[in-house]
Amino acid sequence: MSPFETCFKSSAVMLLLDFKSGAIVKANEAAIKFYGYTYDELCGMNISDITVYNSCVNLLNFNLKEVSSQHRIKDSSIRDIKIYNSIIQYDYKEINWAIIQDVSKEIRLKNKLKIFFRIVDDSDAMISISDMDRKITFLNKKMRKTYSIAEKANLSNFEIQDFYNNKGKIVSKLNITETKKRDFWKGENEMQNFDGTKIHVIQSGIVIKDITGSPEFTCITSIDISEKIEGELNSIKSEELYKSLFDTMNGFAYCKIIYENFKASDLEFIKVNKAFELQIGYKNIVGKRLSEIAPTFLEKEINLFSRCAYVANSGVSEIFETYAESVGLWLSISIQSLAKDHFILSFEVINDRKEKEKLIEGLLYRYHSLLEIASDGIHVLDKKGKIIEANESFCKMLGYSKNEIQLLNISDWDINWPKEELLKRISETISLKSIFQTKHIRKDGTVIDVEINAIGIHLDNKDYLYASARDITLRKENEKKIIESNFLLKKLNADLESFAFIASHDLKAPLNNVNGFLKLLNNKKENLSEDNKEVYLKYIQKSIDQMNILTTELLQYSRMGNNKDEFSKVNINEVMNSLKLTLAEPIQYNNAYICYTELPTIFANKTLIHELFMNLLNNALKYHDNKKQLEIEVGYTEQVNTHQFYIRDNGLGIASENLEKIFIMFKRLHTQSEYMGTGIGLALCKRIVESHEGKIWVESELGKGSTFYFTIRKLGHWGNHTTLQN
């Protein structure tokens, strides 16, 4: 017999496999016994038929390799195995020789050890394992926590006696010598923490041996009973105190259910304390039935009795509050079952608390009533701006329902500040009461002005902001109207002062001239020639013409605000074409060249716009240098909300210190002898532009000309003239 065949007949599980296909060619007796098949059955299979999973995919690579796998035997159970593979020559063929080792027990043992250590580590008891030299090899979580030892600490630095004040000696009621002879012992001991505090423990120990039976480790389990020991000592010392407390604690009774015809019909008092007797108003009730001491109780408090019976039978405890009509008391009752048909009944009279709750309930009702009838929007916010509570007025103010507004944050309706700034203001207002104005956006998108009166409140260890919001949109509009009225009144007063000035000065000046020359003409003592008389009459006529122009322009200025022409579409190209015809004579006289590109159609008062361009062109035609050709350019720049026009000339120009003065009524920079004028034209232009919600300004440099800019509000962006858009 060859060495291979001798080996094949050993107790090891062996299979011969086809080198290429994996078919089972031969199996030994140990394999037949292990897999549970007959020889013919097993040799009719392929290795894949019994393999659950196999790390060895390519059988050609089997060459003295150890592989872990799982095989299924005939009874369908799964075995963890290791396969040792080798290629041999058998019957003149290459055969894979597989030796199968069952390692199921070892794997199960390892898994059990893992579970064991997991359970031990999570145990509420203190567990330590040390070698026979008393060096610590393992401490569970409870032990490490008790002694403040880090999870990754080097345990080899500790010995078992480090945890005891008696160097590890067992303090036990058992015979110490006898326990040392055992592989297992238990008893009481005293451990000591590193800070010197003592821990009294119940302790058990076991010696763990190696496979030869020699001791290898010692495992000690310790349960802290310090509190129990202390409690027992205190209990022994305070028995009299306990009895005193029992009599003075809340009502307490130990009772038994009484049955009649298998139905709970009464209860018997086995033990009660003094408080119970005092609170229900009955004495000496131990051993008596409820029907004896309070016949009407079972009739009026049937719900309480049925609850007691339920607890006594089910063992399910109950705690509840009820009003005992028979004794006229509010009671907080606890019912607990200790044994079948027996229960402990304890109660506390809570009449005072119920009165306070009733008072609080009334206050809360009044609070919510006041909250709901308040015309201001009352709301409560937390520190993050989330709405906690809001009254009906606040909901209506923002246009949300009660359910909708509960989902909102202050950043959803306050548009005056970004969210970060809002949270900062909430925090500041919680610390200090504040009144301020802001803007809120309603659900429909409209914006309203509101006044907020807010104060911080600290409740249940949390900070809240209680705020009252009042819609002041109408008030703000009225304030704006008052401001505008005051402005208009001041402007009117200023105009009146200007009128008074012109009446006393500019109108008076030509009248004085006329009066002076008339006196000269009427003075008979003067021997005037006809030529002198003609000169005087010319001066008189010139003064009268000047006064006529002045009164005409004043009348035009005063009537400007009362112009009733409706706003409509005005083609500025048509306005310029008309003005070039109207101003043809001064244009020709001043040798002026006027140019303009394509100008827009705007929404405005046609008469006033015509007057505006007329005055600005006249101004350019009047103030120019006769030594060079006058050039006037009319242009346009489109803005987002306005039309912006300009009229540029190469005339005399204006000193920088006079740029603002020229729009003041009657303010002239030249004498009548230099340039005829009234000082009203540019003031009239300013008033026309402002009536179209625009502004007018000039950029100029002496000797280089001037550019007058003005804006006209676009259609759709009007404030005062919104109603005219249709």
PDB file of N, CA and C in Angstrom, residues 487-568:
ATOM      1  N   PHE A 487     -44.125 122.049   3.704  1.00  0.00           N
ATOM      2  CA  PHE A 487     -43.144 122.449   2.695  1.00  0.00           C
ATOM      3  C   PHE A 487     -43.773 123.409   1.686  1.00  0.00           C
ATOM      4  N   LEU A 488     -45.000 123.037   1.239  1.00  0.00           N
ATOM      5  CA  LEU A 488     -45.690 123.904   0.270  1.00  0.00           C
ATOM      6  C   LEU A 488     -46.006 125.272   0.876  1.00  0.00           C
ATOM      7  N   LEU A 489     -46.381 125.233   2.171  1.00  0.00           N
ATOM      8  CA  LEU A 489     -46.694 126.497   2.850  1.00  0.00           C
ATOM      9  C   LEU A 489     -45.455 127.379   2.945  1.00  0.00           C
ATOM     10  N   LYS A 490     -44.309 126.718   3.298  1.00  0.00           N
ATOM     11  CA  LYS A 490     -43.062 127.482   3.363  1.00  0.00           C
ATOM     12  C   LYS A 490     -42.686 128.023   1.993  1.00  0.00           C
ATOM     13  N   LYS A 491     -42.912 127.152   0.964  1.00  0.00           N
ATOM     14  CA  LYS A 491     -42.592 127.586  -0.392  1.00  0.00           C
ATOM     15  C   LYS A 491     -43.498 128.736  -0.811  1.00  0.00           C
ATOM     16  N   LEU A 492     -44.780 128.623  -0.425  1.00  0.00           N
ATOM     17  CA  LEU A 492     -45.727 129.690  -0.744  1.00  0.00           C
ATOM     18  C   LEU A 492     -45.326 130.983  -0.056  1.00  0.00           C
ATOM     19  N   ASN A 493     -44.928 130.854   1.220  1.00  0.00           N
ATOM     20  CA  ASN A 493     -44.475 132.051   1.943  1.00  0.00           C
ATOM     21  C   ASN A 493     -43.257 132.674   1.269  1.00  0.00           C
ATOM     22  N   ALA A 494     -42.349 131.765   0.810  1.00  0.00           N
ATOM     23  CA  ALA A 494     -41.159 132.270   0.123  1.00  0.00           C
ATOM     24  C   ALA A 494     -41.544 132.980  -1.161  1.00  0.00           C
ATOM     25  N   ASP A 495     -42.527 132.377  -1.886  1.00  0.00           N
ATOM     26  CA  ASP A 495     -42.989 133.023  -3.120  1.00  0.00           C
ATOM     27  C   ASP A 495     -43.640 134.363  -2.822  1.00  0.00           C
ATOM     28  N   LEU A 496     -44.422 134.382  -1.721  1.00  0.00           N
ATOM     29  CA  LEU A 496     -45.072 135.639  -1.341  1.00  0.00           C
ATOM     30  C   LEU A 496     -44.045 136.709  -0.993  1.00  0.00           C
ATOM     31  N   GLU A 497     -42.990 136.257  -0.287  1.00  0.00           N
ATOM     32  CA  GLU A 497     -41.920 137.206   0.036  1.00  0.00           C
ATOM     33  C   GLU A 497     -41.271 137.730  -1.238  1.00  0.00           C
ATOM     34  N   SER A 498     -41.083 136.804  -2.229  1.00  0.00           N
ATOM     35  CA  SER A 498     -40.495 137.229  -3.503  1.00  0.00           C
ATOM     36  C   SER A 498     -41.412 138.203  -4.214  1.00  0.00           C
ATOM     37  N   PHE A 499     -42.721 137.882  -4.162  1.00  0.00           N
ATOM     38  CA  PHE A 499     -43.685 138.802  -4.784  1.00  0.00           C
ATOM     39  C   PHE A 499     -43.654 140.165  -4.105  1.00  0.00           C
ATOM     40  N   ALA A 500     -43.548 140.094  -2.772  1.00  0.00           N
ATOM     41  CA  ALA A 500     -43.484 141.369  -2.041  1.00  0.00           C
ATOM     42  C   ALA A 500     -42.238 142.154  -2.439  1.00  0.00           C
ATOM     43  N   PHE A 501     -41.121 141.393  -2.622  1.00  0.00           N
ATOM     44  CA  PHE A 501     -39.873 142.056  -3.012  1.00  0.00           C
ATOM     45  C   PHE A 501     -40.002 142.712  -4.382  1.00  0.00           C
ATOM     46  N   ILE A 502     -40.586 141.932  -5.357  1.00  0.00           N
ATOM     47  CA  ILE A 502     -40.711 142.497  -6.711  1.00  0.00           C
ATOM     48  C   ILE A 502     -41.668 143.666  -6.728  1.00  0.00           C
ATOM     49  N   ALA A 503     -42.712 143.580  -5.875  1.00  0.00           N
ATOM     50  CA  ALA A 503     -43.668 144.688  -5.813  1.00  0.00           C
ATOM     51  C   ALA A 503     -43.018 145.939  -5.252  1.00  0.00           C
ATOM     52  N   SER A 504     -42.123 145.695  -4.298  1.00  0.00           N
ATOM     53  CA  SER A 504     -41.487 146.845  -3.651  1.00  0.00           C
ATOM     54  C   SER A 504     -40.239 147.309  -4.376  1.00  0.00           C
ATOM     55  N   HIS A 505     -39.706 146.476  -5.262  1.00  0.00           N
ATOM     56  CA  HIS A 505     -38.442 146.846  -5.909  1.00  0.00           C
ATOM     57  C   HIS A 505     -38.534 146.807  -7.428  1.00  0.00           C
ATOM     58  N   ASP A 506     -38.691 145.565  -7.988  1.00  0.00           N
ATOM     59  CA  ASP A 506     -38.639 145.442  -9.439  1.00  0.00           C
ATOM     60  C   ASP A 506     -39.812 146.131 -10.129  1.00  0.00           C
ATOM     61  N   LEU A 507     -41.035 146.013  -9.565  1.00  0.00           N
ATOM     62  CA  LEU A 507     -42.180 146.714 -10.154  1.00  0.00           C
ATOM     63  C   LEU A 507     -42.116 148.216  -9.861  1.00  0.00           C
ATOM     64  N   LYS A 508     -41.590 148.536  -8.722  1.00  0.00           N
ATOM     65  CA  LYS A 508     -41.523 149.938  -8.309  1.00  0.00           C
ATOM     66  C   LYS A 508     -40.495 150.719  -9.133  1.00  0.00           C
ATOM     67  N   ALA A 509     -39.409 149.996  -9.547  1.00  0.00           N
ATOM     68  CA  ALA A 509     -38.340 150.681 -10.292  1.00  0.00           C
ATOM     69  C   ALA A 509     -38.837 151.297 -11.596  1.00  0.00           C
ATOM     70  N   PRO A 510     -39.526 150.576 -12.480  1.00  0.00           N
ATOM     71  CA  PRO A 510     -40.021 151.222 -13.714  1.00  0.00           C
ATOM     72  C   PRO A 510     -41.054 152.300 -13.428  1.00  0.00           C
ATOM     73  N   LEU A 511     -41.874 152.097 -12.383  1.00  0.00           N
ATOM     74  CA  LEU A 511     -42.848 153.132 -12.030  1.00  0.00           C
ATOM     75  C   LEU A 511     -42.149 154.421 -11.612  1.00  0.00           C
ATOM     76  N   ASN A 512     -41.068 154.264 -10.841  1.00  0.00           N
ATOM     77  CA  ASN A 512     -40.300 155.447 -10.433  1.00  0.00           C
ATOM     78  C   ASN A 512     -39.707 156.157 -11.646  1.00  0.00           C
ATOM     79  N   ASN A 513     -39.233 155.330 -12.642  1.00  0.00           N
ATOM     80  CA  ASN A 513     -38.693 155.931 -13.870  1.00  0.00           C
ATOM     81  C   ASN A 513     -39.755 156.738 -14.593  1.00  0.00           C
ATOM     82  N   VAL A 514     -40.959 156.125 -14.727  1.00  0.00           N
ATOM     83  CA  VAL A 514     -42.072 156.825 -15.411  1.00  0.00           C
ATOM     84  C   VAL A 514     -42.429 158.112 -14.676  1.00  0.00           C
ATOM     85  N   ASN A 515     -42.510 157.999 -13.344  1.00  0.00           N
ATOM     86  CA  ASN A 515     -42.886 159.166 -12.531  1.00  0.00           C
ATOM     87  C   ASN A 515     -41.851 160.286 -12.668  1.00  0.00           C
ATOM     88  N   GLY A 516     -40.565 159.875 -12.677  1.00  0.00           N
ATOM     89  CA  GLY A 516     -39.492 160.887 -12.768  1.00  0.00           C
ATOM     90  C   GLY A 516     -39.516 161.626 -14.088  1.00  0.00           C
ATOM     91  N   PHE A 517     -39.673 160.877 -15.184  1.00  0.00           N
ATOM     92  CA  PHE A 517     -39.681 161.529 -16.496  1.00  0.00           C
ATOM     93  C   PHE A 517     -40.945 162.351 -16.703  1.00  0.00           C
ATOM     94  N   LEU A 518     -42.091 161.915 -16.133  1.00  0.00           N
ATOM     95  CA  LEU A 518     -43.321 162.710 -16.244  1.00  0.00           C
ATOM     96  C   LEU A 518     -43.175 164.035 -15.512  1.00  0.00           C
ATOM     97  N   LYS A 519     -42.497 164.022 -14.373  1.00  0.00           N
ATOM     98  CA  LYS A 519     -42.267 165.282 -13.638  1.00  0.00           C
ATOM     99  C   LYS A 519     -41.426 166.244 -14.464  1.00  0.00           C
ATOM    100  N   LEU A 520     -40.417 165.684 -15.150  1.00  0.00           N
ATOM    101  CA  LEU A 520     -39.574 166.532 -15.996  1.00  0.00           C
ATOM    102  C   LEU A 520     -40.374 167.145 -17.139  1.00  0.00           C
ATOM    103  N   LEU A 521     -41.276 166.305 -17.714  1.00  0.00           N
ATOM    104  CA  LEU A 521     -42.091 166.808 -18.824  1.00  0.00           C
ATOM    105  C   LEU A 521     -43.095 167.850 -18.363  1.00  0.00           C
ATOM    106  N   ASN A 522     -43.591 167.711 -17.142  1.00  0.00           N
ATOM    107  CA  ASN A 522     -44.623 168.640 -16.635  1.00  0.00           C
ATOM    108  C   ASN A 522     -44.029 169.893 -15.977  1.00  0.00           C
ATOM    109  N   ASN A 523     -42.722 169.893 -15.824  1.00  0.00           N
ATOM    110  CA  ASN A 523     -42.087 171.046 -15.173  1.00  0.00           C
ATOM    111  C   ASN A 523     -41.990 172.193 -16.184  1.00  0.00           C
ATOM    112  N   LYS A 524     -42.814 173.216 -15.976  1.00  0.00           N
ATOM    113  CA  LYS A 524     -42.887 174.337 -16.922  1.00  0.00           C
ATOM    114  C   LYS A 524     -41.644 175.213 -16.873  1.00  0.00           C
ATOM    115  N   LYS A 525     -40.938 175.062 -15.737  1.00  0.00           N
ATOM    116  CA  LYS A 525     -39.737 175.883 -15.613  1.00  0.00           C
ATOM    117  C   LYS A 525     -38.634 175.376 -16.542  1.00  0.00           C
ATOM    118  N   GLU A 526     -38.698 174.084 -16.873  1.00  0.00           N
ATOM    119  CA  GLU A 526     -37.704 173.500 -17.755  1.00  0.00           C
ATOM    120  C   GLU A 526     -38.038 173.859 -19.199  1.00  0.00           C
ATOM    121  N   ASN A 527     -37.097 174.367 -19.897  1.00  0.00           N
ATOM    122  CA  ASN A 527     -37.309 174.708 -21.304  1.00  0.00           C
ATOM    123  C   ASN A 527     -36.760 173.559 -22.138  1.00  0.00           C
ATOM    124  N   LEU A 528     -37.629 172.500 -22.341  1.00  0.00           N
ATOM    125  CA  LEU A 528     -37.193 171.285 -23.006  1.00  0.00           C
ATOM    126  C   LEU A 528     -37.369 171.395 -24.506  1.00  0.00           C
ATOM    127  N   SER A 529     -36.379 170.886 -25.185  1.00  0.00           N
ATOM    128  CA  SER A 529     -36.482 170.828 -26.648  1.00  0.00           C
ATOM    129  C   SER A 529     -37.329 169.627 -27.033  1.00  0.00           C
ATOM    130  N   GLU A 530     -37.710 169.598 -28.273  1.00  0.00           N
ATOM    131  CA  GLU A 530     -38.519 168.465 -28.750  1.00  0.00           C
ATOM    132  C   GLU A 530     -37.724 167.156 -28.703  1.00  0.00           C
ATOM    133  N   ASP A 531     -36.408 167.276 -28.967  1.00  0.00           N
ATOM    134  CA  ASP A 531     -35.577 166.066 -28.927  1.00  0.00           C
ATOM    135  C   ASP A 531     -35.534 165.477 -27.521  1.00  0.00           C
ATOM    136  N   ASN A 532     -35.379 166.362 -26.506  1.00  0.00           N
ATOM    137  CA  ASN A 532     -35.354 165.885 -25.116  1.00  0.00           C
ATOM    138  C   ASN A 532     -36.681 165.243 -24.731  1.00  0.00           C
ATOM    139  N   LYS A 533     -37.767 165.886 -25.162  1.00  0.00           N
ATOM    140  CA  LYS A 533     -39.086 165.338 -24.842  1.00  0.00           C
ATOM    141  C   LYS A 533     -39.230 163.937 -25.444  1.00  0.00           C
ATOM    142  N   GLU A 534     -38.723 163.760 -26.686  1.00  0.00           N
ATOM    143  CA  GLU A 534     -38.839 162.464 -27.355  1.00  0.00           C
ATOM    144  C   GLU A 534     -38.021 161.395 -26.614  1.00  0.00           C
ATOM    145  N   VAL A 535     -36.816 161.793 -26.113  1.00  0.00           N
ATOM    146  CA  VAL A 535     -35.980 160.856 -25.359  1.00  0.00           C
ATOM    147  C   VAL A 535     -36.684 160.430 -24.073  1.00  0.00           C
ATOM    148  N   TYR A 536     -37.285 161.440 -23.387  1.00  0.00           N
ATOM    149  CA  TYR A 536     -37.982 161.125 -22.125  1.00  0.00           C
ATOM    150  C   TYR A 536     -39.151 160.176 -22.368  1.00  0.00           C
ATOM    151  N   LEU A 537     -39.864 160.444 -23.455  1.00  0.00           N
ATOM    152  CA  LEU A 537     -41.019 159.593 -23.762  1.00  0.00           C
ATOM    153  C   LEU A 537     -40.580 158.156 -24.088  1.00  0.00           C
ATOM    154  N   LYS A 538     -39.395 158.019 -24.743  1.00  0.00           N
ATOM    155  CA  LYS A 538     -38.877 156.675 -25.035  1.00  0.00           C
ATOM    156  C   LYS A 538     -38.543 155.932 -23.740  1.00  0.00           C
ATOM    157  N   TYR A 539     -37.894 156.657 -22.781  1.00  0.00           N
ATOM    158  CA  TYR A 539     -37.578 156.024 -21.495  1.00  0.00           C
ATOM    159  C   TYR A 539     -38.853 155.594 -20.764  1.00  0.00           C
ATOM    160  N   ILE A 540     -39.880 156.501 -20.868  1.00  0.00           N
ATOM    161  CA  ILE A 540     -41.161 156.164 -20.207  1.00  0.00           C
ATOM    162  C   ILE A 540     -41.754 154.910 -20.840  1.00  0.00           C
ATOM    163  N   GLN A 541     -41.715 154.825 -22.187  1.00  0.00           N
ATOM    164  CA  GLN A 541     -42.270 153.678 -22.892  1.00  0.00           C
ATOM    165  C   GLN A 541     -41.499 152.393 -22.548  1.00  0.00           C
ATOM    166  N   LYS A 542     -40.141 152.522 -22.457  1.00  0.00           N
ATOM    167  CA  LYS A 542     -39.312 151.365 -22.129  1.00  0.00           C
ATOM    168  C   LYS A 542     -39.642 150.840 -20.736  1.00  0.00           C
ATOM    169  N   SER A 543     -39.838 151.755 -19.778  1.00  0.00           N
ATOM    170  CA  SER A 543     -40.177 151.350 -18.405  1.00  0.00           C
ATOM    171  C   SER A 543     -41.531 150.660 -18.360  1.00  0.00           C
ATOM    172  N   ILE A 544     -42.477 151.231 -19.149  1.00  0.00           N
ATOM    173  CA  ILE A 544     -43.815 150.625 -19.178  1.00  0.00           C
ATOM    174  C   ILE A 544     -43.735 149.217 -19.783  1.00  0.00           C
ATOM    175  N   ASP A 545     -42.922 149.042 -20.875  1.00  0.00           N
ATOM    176  CA  ASP A 545     -42.765 147.721 -21.501  1.00  0.00           C
ATOM    177  C   ASP A 545     -42.145 146.722 -20.512  1.00  0.00           C
ATOM    178  N   GLN A 546     -41.098 147.204 -19.773  1.00  0.00           N
ATOM    179  CA  GLN A 546     -40.450 146.326 -18.792  1.00  0.00           C
ATOM    180  C   GLN A 546     -41.438 145.861 -17.725  1.00  0.00           C
ATOM    181  N   MET A 547     -42.271 146.823 -17.251  1.00  0.00           N
ATOM    182  CA  MET A 547     -43.254 146.483 -16.218  1.00  0.00           C
ATOM    183  C   MET A 547     -44.305 145.523 -16.774  1.00  0.00           C
ATOM    184  N   ASN A 548     -44.649 145.689 -18.039  1.00  0.00           N
ATOM    185  CA  ASN A 548     -45.642 144.819 -18.671  1.00  0.00           C
ATOM    186  C   ASN A 548     -45.104 143.386 -18.772  1.00  0.00           C
ATOM    187  N   ILE A 549     -43.832 143.263 -19.197  1.00  0.00           N
ATOM    188  CA  ILE A 549     -43.223 141.927 -19.293  1.00  0.00           C
ATOM    189  C   ILE A 549     -43.169 141.268 -17.915  1.00  0.00           C
ATOM    190  N   LEU A 550     -42.769 142.054 -16.919  1.00  0.00           N
ATOM    191  CA  LEU A 550     -42.635 141.534 -15.568  1.00  0.00           C
ATOM    192  C   LEU A 550     -43.965 141.042 -15.020  1.00  0.00           C
ATOM    193  N   THR A 551     -45.011 141.854 -15.188  1.00  0.00           N
ATOM    194  CA  THR A 551     -46.334 141.448 -14.664  1.00  0.00           C
ATOM    195  C   THR A 551     -46.866 140.226 -15.415  1.00  0.00           C
ATOM    196  N   THR A 552     -46.561 140.165 -16.724  1.00  0.00           N
ATOM    197  CA  THR A 552     -47.015 139.005 -17.516  1.00  0.00           C
ATOM    198  C   THR A 552     -46.354 137.717 -17.032  1.00  0.00           C
ATOM    199  N   GLU A 553     -45.026 137.757 -16.801  1.00  0.00           N
ATOM    200  CA  GLU A 553     -44.306 136.553 -16.361  1.00  0.00           C
ATOM    201  C   GLU A 553     -44.687 136.163 -14.936  1.00  0.00           C
ATOM    202  N   LEU A 554     -44.918 137.189 -14.097  1.00  0.00           N
ATOM    203  CA  LEU A 554     -45.381 136.886 -12.734  1.00  0.00           C
ATOM    204  C   LEU A 554     -46.730 136.178 -12.761  1.00  0.00           C
ATOM    205  N   LEU A 555     -47.610 136.649 -13.623  1.00  0.00           N
ATOM    206  CA  LEU A 555     -48.924 136.035 -13.741  1.00  0.00           C
ATOM    207  C   LEU A 555     -48.795 134.600 -14.251  1.00  0.00           C
ATOM    208  N   GLN A 556     -47.889 134.415 -15.203  1.00  0.00           N
ATOM    209  CA  GLN A 556     -47.661 133.071 -15.741  1.00  0.00           C
ATOM    210  C   GLN A 556     -47.117 132.136 -14.658  1.00  0.00           C
ATOM    211  N   TYR A 557     -46.186 132.608 -13.844  1.00  0.00           N
ATOM    212  CA  TYR A 557     -45.597 131.798 -12.766  1.00  0.00           C
ATOM    213  C   TYR A 557     -46.644 131.422 -11.730  1.00  0.00           C
ATOM    214  N   SER A 558     -47.486 132.413 -11.389  1.00  0.00           N
ATOM    215  CA  SER A 558     -48.497 132.160 -10.349  1.00  0.00           C
ATOM    216  C   SER A 558     -49.558 131.177 -10.827  1.00  0.00           C
ATOM    217  N   ARG A 559     -49.831 131.184 -12.130  1.00  0.00           N
ATOM    218  CA  ARG A 559     -50.869 130.291 -12.669  1.00  0.00           C
ATOM    219  C   ARG A 559     -50.347 128.881 -12.972  1.00  0.00           C
ATOM    220  N   MET A 560     -49.030 128.707 -12.948  1.00  0.00           N
ATOM    221  CA  MET A 560     -48.447 127.423 -13.350  1.00  0.00           C
ATOM    222  C   MET A 560     -48.977 126.274 -12.510  1.00  0.00           C
ATOM    223  N   GLY A 561     -49.088 126.464 -11.203  1.00  0.00           N
ATOM    224  CA  GLY A 561     -49.559 125.404 -10.314  1.00  0.00           C
ATOM    225  C   GLY A 561     -51.015 125.071 -10.506  1.00  0.00           C
ATOM    226  N   ASN A 562     -51.762 125.971 -11.166  1.00  0.00           N
ATOM    227  CA  ASN A 562     -53.202 125.733 -11.364  1.00  0.00           C
ATOM    228  C   ASN A 562     -53.517 125.226 -12.762  1.00  0.00           C
ATOM    229  N   ASN A 563     -52.471 124.856 -13.515  1.00  0.00           N
ATOM    230  CA  ASN A 563     -52.704 124.357 -14.864  1.00  0.00           C
ATOM    231  C   ASN A 563     -53.504 123.059 -14.798  1.00  0.00           C
ATOM    232  N   LYS A 564     -54.644 123.029 -15.422  1.00  0.00           N
ATOM    233  CA  LYS A 564     -55.561 121.888 -15.312  1.00  0.00           C
ATOM    234  C   LYS A 564     -55.469 120.933 -16.505  1.00  0.00           C
ATOM    235  N   ASP A 565     -54.522 121.209 -17.414  1.00  0.00           N
ATOM    236  CA  ASP A 565     -54.394 120.304 -18.558  1.00  0.00           C
ATOM    237  C   ASP A 565     -54.049 118.906 -18.068  1.00  0.00           C
ATOM    238  N   GLU A 566     -54.701 117.897 -18.621  1.00  0.00           N
ATOM    239  CA  GLU A 566     -54.429 116.519 -18.228  1.00  0.00           C
ATOM    240  C   GLU A 566     -53.070 116.065 -18.756  1.00  0.00           C
ATOM    241  N   PHE A 567     -52.484 115.129 -18.045  1.00  0.00           N
ATOM    242  CA  PHE A 567     -51.234 114.529 -18.516  1.00  0.00           C
ATOM    243  C   PHE A 567     -51.573 113.591 -19.673  1.00  0.00           C
ATOM    244  N   SER A 568     -50.744 113.644 -20.694  1.00  0.00           N
ATOM    245  CA  SER A 568     -50.974 112.815 -21.879  1.00  0.00           C
ATOM    246  C   SER A 568     -49.636 112.536 -22.546  1.00  0.00           C
TER     247      SER A 568
END
